[in-house]
mmCIF file of C-alpha atoms in Angstrom:
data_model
loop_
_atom_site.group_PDB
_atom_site.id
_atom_site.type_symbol
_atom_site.label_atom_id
_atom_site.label_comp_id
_atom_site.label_asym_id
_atom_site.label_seq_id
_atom_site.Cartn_x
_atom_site.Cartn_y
_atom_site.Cartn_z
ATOM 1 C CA UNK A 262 128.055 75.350 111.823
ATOM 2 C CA UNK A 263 127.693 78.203 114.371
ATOM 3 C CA UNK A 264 124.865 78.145 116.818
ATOM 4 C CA UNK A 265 123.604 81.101 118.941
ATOM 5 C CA UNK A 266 122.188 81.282 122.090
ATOM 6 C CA UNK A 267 120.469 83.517 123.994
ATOM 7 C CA UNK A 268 119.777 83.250 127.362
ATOM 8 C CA UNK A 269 117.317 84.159 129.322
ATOM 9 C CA UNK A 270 113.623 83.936 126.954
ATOM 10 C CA UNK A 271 112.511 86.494 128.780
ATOM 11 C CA UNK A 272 113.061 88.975 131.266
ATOM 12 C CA UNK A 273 111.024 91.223 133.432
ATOM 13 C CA UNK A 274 112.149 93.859 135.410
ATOM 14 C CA UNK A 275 110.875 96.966 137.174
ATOM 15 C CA UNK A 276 111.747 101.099 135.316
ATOM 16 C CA UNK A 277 114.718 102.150 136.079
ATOM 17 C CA UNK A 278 116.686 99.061 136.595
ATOM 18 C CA UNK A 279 120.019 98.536 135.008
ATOM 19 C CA UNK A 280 120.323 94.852 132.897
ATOM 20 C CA UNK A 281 122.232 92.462 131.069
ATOM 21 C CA UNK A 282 120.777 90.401 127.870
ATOM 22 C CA UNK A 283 123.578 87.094 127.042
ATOM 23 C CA UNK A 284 124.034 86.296 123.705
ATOM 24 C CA UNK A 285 126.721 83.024 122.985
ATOM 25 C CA UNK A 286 128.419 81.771 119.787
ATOM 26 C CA UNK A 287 130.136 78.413 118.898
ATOM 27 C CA UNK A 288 132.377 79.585 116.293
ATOM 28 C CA UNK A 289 134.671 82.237 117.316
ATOM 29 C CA UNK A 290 135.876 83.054 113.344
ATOM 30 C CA UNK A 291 133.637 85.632 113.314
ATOM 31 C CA UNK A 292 133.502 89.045 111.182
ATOM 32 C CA UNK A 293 131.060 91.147 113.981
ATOM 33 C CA UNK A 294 128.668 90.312 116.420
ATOM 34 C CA UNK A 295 125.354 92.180 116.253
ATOM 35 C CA UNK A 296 122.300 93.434 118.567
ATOM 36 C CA UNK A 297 119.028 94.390 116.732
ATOM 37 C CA UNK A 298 115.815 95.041 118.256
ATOM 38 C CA UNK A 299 112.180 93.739 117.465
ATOM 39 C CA UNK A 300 108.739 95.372 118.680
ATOM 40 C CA UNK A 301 105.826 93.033 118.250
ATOM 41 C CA UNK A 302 104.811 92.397 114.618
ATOM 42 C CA UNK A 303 107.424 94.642 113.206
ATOM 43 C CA UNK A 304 110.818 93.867 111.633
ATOM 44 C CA UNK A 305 114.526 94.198 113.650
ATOM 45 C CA UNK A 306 116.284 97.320 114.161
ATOM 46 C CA UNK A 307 119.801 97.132 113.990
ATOM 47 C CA UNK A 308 120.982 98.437 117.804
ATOM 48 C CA UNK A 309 125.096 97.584 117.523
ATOM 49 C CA UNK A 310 127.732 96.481 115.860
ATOM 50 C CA UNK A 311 130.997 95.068 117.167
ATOM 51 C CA UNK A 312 133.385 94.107 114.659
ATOM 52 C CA UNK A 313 135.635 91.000 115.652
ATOM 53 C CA UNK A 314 138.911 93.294 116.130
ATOM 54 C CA UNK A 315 136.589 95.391 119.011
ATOM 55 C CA UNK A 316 135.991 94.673 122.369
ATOM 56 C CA UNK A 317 132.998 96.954 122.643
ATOM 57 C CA UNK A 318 130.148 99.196 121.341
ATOM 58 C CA UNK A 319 128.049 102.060 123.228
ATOM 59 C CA UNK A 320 125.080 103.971 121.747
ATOM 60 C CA UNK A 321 123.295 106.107 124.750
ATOM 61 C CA UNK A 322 122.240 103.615 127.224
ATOM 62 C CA UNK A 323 123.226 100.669 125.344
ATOM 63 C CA UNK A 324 126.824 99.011 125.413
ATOM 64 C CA UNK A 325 127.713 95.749 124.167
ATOM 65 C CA UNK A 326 130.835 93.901 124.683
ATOM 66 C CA UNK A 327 132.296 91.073 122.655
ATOM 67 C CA UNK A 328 134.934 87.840 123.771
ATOM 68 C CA UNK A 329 135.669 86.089 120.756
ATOM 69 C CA UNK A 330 138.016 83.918 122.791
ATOM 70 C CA UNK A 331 134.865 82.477 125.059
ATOM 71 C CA UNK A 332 131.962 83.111 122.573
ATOM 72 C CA UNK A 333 130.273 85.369 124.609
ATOM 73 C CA UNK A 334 128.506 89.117 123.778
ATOM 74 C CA UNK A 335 126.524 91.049 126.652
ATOM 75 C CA UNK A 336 123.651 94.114 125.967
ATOM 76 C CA UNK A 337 123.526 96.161 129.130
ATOM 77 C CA UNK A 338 120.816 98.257 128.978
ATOM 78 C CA UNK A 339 121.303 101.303 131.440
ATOM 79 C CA UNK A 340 118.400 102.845 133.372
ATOM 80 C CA UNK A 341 115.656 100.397 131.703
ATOM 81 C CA UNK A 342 112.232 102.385 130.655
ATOM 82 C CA UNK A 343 108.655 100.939 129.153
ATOM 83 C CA UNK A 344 109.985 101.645 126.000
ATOM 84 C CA UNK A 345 112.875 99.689 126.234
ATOM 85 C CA UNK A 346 110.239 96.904 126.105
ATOM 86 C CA UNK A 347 110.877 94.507 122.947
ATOM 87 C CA UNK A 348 112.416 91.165 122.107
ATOM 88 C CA UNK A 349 116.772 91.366 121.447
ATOM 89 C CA UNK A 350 118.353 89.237 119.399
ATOM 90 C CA UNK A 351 121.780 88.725 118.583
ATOM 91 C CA UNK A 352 123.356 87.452 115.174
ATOM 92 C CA UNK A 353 127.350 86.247 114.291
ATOM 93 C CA UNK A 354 128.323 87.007 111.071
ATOM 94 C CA UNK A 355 131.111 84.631 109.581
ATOM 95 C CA UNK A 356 133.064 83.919 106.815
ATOM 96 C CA UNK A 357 130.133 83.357 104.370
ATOM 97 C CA UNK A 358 128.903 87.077 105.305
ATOM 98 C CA UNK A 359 125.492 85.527 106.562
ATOM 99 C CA UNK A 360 124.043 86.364 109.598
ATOM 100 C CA UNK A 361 123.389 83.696 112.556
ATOM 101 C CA UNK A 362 120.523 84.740 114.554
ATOM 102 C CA UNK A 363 119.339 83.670 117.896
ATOM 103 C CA UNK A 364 116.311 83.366 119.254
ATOM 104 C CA UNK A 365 116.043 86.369 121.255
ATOM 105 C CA UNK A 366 115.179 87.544 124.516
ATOM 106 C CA UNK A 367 112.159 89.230 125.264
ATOM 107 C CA UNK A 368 112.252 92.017 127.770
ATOM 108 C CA UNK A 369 109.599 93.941 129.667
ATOM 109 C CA UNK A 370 110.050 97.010 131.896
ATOM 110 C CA UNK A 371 107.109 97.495 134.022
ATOM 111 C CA UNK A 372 106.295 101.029 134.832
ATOM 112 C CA UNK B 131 117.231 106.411 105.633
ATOM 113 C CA UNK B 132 117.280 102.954 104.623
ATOM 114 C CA UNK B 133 113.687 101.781 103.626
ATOM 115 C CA UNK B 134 112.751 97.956 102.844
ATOM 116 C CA UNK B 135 109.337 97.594 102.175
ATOM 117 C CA UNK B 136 107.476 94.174 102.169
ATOM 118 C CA UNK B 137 104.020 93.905 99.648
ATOM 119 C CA UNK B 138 101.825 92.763 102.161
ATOM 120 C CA UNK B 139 101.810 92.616 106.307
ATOM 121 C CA UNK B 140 99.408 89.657 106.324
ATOM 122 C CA UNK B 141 98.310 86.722 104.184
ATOM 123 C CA UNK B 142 96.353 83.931 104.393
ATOM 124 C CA UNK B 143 96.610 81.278 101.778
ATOM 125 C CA UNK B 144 95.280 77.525 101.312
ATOM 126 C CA UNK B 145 97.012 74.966 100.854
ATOM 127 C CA UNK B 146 99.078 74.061 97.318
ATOM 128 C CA UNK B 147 98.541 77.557 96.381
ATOM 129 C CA UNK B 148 100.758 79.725 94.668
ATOM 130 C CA UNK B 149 102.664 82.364 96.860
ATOM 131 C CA UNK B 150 104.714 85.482 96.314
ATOM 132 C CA UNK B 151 105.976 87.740 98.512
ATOM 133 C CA UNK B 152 107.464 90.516 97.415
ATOM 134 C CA UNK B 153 110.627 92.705 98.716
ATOM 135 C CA UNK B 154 111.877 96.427 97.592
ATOM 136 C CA UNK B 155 114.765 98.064 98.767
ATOM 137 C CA UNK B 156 115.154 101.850 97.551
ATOM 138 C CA UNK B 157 118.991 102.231 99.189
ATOM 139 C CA UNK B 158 120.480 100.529 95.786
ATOM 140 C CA UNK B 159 121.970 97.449 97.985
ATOM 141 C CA UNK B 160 123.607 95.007 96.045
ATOM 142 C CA UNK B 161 122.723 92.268 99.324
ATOM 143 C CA UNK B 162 119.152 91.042 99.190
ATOM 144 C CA UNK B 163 118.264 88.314 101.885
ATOM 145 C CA UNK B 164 114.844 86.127 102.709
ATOM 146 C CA UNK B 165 114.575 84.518 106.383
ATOM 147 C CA UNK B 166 111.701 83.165 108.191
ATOM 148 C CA UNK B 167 111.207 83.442 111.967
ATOM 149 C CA UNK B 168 109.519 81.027 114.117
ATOM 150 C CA UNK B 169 108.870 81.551 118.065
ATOM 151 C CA UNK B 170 111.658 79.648 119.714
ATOM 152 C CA UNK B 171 113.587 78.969 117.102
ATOM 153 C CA UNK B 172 115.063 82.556 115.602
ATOM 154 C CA UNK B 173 115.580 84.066 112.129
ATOM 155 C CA UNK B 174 116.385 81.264 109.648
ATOM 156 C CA UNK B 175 118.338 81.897 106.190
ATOM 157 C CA UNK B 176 115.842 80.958 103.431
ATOM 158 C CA UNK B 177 117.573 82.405 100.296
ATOM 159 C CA UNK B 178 120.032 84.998 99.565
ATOM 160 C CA UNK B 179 121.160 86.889 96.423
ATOM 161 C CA UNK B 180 124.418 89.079 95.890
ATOM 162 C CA UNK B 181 123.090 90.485 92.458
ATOM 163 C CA UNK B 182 120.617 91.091 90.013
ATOM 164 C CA UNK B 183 119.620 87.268 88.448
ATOM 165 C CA UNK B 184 121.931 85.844 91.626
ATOM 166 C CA UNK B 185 120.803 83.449 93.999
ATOM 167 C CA UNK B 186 121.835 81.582 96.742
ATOM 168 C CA UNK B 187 120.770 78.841 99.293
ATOM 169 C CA UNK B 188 120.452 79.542 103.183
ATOM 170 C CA UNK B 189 119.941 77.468 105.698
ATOM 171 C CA UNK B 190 115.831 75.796 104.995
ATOM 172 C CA UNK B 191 115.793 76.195 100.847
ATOM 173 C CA UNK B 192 113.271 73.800 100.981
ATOM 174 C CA UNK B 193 109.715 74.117 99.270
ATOM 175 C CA UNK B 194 111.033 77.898 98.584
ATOM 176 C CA UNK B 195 112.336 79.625 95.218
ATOM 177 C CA UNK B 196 113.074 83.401 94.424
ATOM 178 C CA UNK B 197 113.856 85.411 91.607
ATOM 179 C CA UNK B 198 115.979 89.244 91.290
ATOM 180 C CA UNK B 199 115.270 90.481 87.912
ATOM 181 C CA UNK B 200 115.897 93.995 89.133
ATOM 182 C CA UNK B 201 118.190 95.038 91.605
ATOM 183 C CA UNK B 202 115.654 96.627 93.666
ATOM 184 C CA UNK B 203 113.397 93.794 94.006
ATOM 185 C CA UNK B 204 113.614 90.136 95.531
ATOM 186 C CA UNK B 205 110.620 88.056 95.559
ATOM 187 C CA UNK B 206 109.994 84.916 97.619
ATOM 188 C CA UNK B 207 108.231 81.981 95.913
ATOM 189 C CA UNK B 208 106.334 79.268 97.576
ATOM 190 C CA UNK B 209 105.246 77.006 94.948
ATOM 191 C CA UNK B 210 102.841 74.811 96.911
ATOM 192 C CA UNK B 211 101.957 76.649 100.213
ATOM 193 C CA UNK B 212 101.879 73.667 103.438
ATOM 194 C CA UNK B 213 100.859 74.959 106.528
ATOM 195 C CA UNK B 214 104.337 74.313 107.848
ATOM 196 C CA UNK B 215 105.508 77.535 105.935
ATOM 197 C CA UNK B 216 102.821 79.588 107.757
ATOM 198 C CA UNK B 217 105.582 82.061 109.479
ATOM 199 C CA UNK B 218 106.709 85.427 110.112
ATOM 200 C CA UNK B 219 108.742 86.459 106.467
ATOM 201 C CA UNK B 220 111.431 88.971 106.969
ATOM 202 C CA UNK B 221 113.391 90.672 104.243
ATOM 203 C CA UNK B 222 116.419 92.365 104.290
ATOM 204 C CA UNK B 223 119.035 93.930 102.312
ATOM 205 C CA UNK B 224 122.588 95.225 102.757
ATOM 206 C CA UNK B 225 125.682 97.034 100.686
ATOM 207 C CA UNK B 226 128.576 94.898 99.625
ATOM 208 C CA UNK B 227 130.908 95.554 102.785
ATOM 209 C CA UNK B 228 127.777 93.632 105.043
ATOM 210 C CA UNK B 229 129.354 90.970 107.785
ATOM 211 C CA UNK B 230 132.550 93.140 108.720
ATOM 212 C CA UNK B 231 131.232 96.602 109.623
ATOM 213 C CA UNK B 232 127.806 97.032 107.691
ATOM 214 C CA UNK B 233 124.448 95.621 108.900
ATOM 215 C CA UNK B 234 121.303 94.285 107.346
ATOM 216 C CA UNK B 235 118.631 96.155 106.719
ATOM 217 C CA UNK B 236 114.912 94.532 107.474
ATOM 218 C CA UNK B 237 111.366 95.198 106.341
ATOM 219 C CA UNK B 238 108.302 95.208 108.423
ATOM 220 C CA UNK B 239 107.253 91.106 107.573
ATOM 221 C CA UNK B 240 105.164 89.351 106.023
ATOM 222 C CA UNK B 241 103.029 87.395 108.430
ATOM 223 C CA UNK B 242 101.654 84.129 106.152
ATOM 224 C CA UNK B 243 98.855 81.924 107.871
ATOM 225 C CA UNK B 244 98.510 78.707 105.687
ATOM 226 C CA UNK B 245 95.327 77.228 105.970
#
């Protein structure tokens, strides 16, 4: 069964910083690897999507890079701002077509 | 633009009551999905249907049923509300080609306090 991690829980860092959110996977059959986002009290907001044959996505100041071979997926998040300030999570879809979700990391970028 | 809407943002319910939860989707998706999320521990599959009168189990079926009479609409049943389903309930829903290069589309939640 896969399992997804993300590590750190949280993160703080000051504006204008440049970061990296880690997202893991057991099971490397995967279709895509995704990055949504989550303000507090609201639903996710689908950021990326790397499909399994792709090494990497970009969207502004967002990329995210995917190694099937060690189960791995970063989110670097270029020149942070305040409203960059939400929880991350990651999700593996696999053969069934259902998502796998971690748990998320939750950033803040103090002004 | 995509738009899943969820009946209510917050409930509060006693326990062994009745609950429904409601889900519409206006993007005619034939992918209709139910999770809950708990701090710590992620979203988690609850149910999932691929078409109208279609349902499937996720990952925690338990003490949960739905129905899909229309395509449009997937509603989450808790038959006898415990106050360990009080939880964040997120809906989503997604076209046919979702887990190769289409995504899932979620509503705002359903926060349910059991009391």
């Amino acid at each position: 069964k896969q399992e997804v991690t993300q590590i750190p829980a949280a993160l703080s860092v000051p504006e204008g910083e440049n970061l990296v959110l880690n997202c893991s996977f057991t099971d490397s059959a995967i279709y895509n690897l995704q990055w949504f986002r989550q303000d507090p009290g609201k639903g996710l907001t689908s950021l990326l999507l790397i499909q399994s044959s792709q090494r990497e996505q970009t969207s502004g100041r967002l990329n995210a890079s995917l190694d099937k071979s060690s189960g791995r997926s970063t989110l670097y998040i270029a020149a942070s701002q305040p409203g960059d300030s939400a929880t991350y999570l990651c999700a593996a879809s696999g053969s069934a077509r259902q998502l796998t979700f971690g748990s998320g990391t939750q950033l803040t970028v103090l002004p | 633009d995509v738009k899943v809407t969820q009946s209510s943002r917050y409930l509060v319910k006693r326990t062994g009551e009745k609950v429904f939860l409601e889900c519409v989707q206006d993007m005619d998706h034939e992918n209709m999905f139910w999770y809950r999320q708990d701090p710590g521990l992620g979203l988690r599959l609850i149910y999932f249907s691929y078409d109208v009168k279609m349902k499937e189990k996720g990952d925690i079926p338990e003490g949960y049923s739905v129905s899909r009479e229309k395509k449009e609409r997937f509603s989450l049943i808790l038959e006898s509300a415990s106050t360990n389903q009080t939880s964040m309930y997120l809906c989503a829903s997604s076209p046919p080609q979702t887990g190769t290069w289409e995504t899932q589309y979620f509503g705002p939640g359903t926060r349910l306090l059991v009391l």
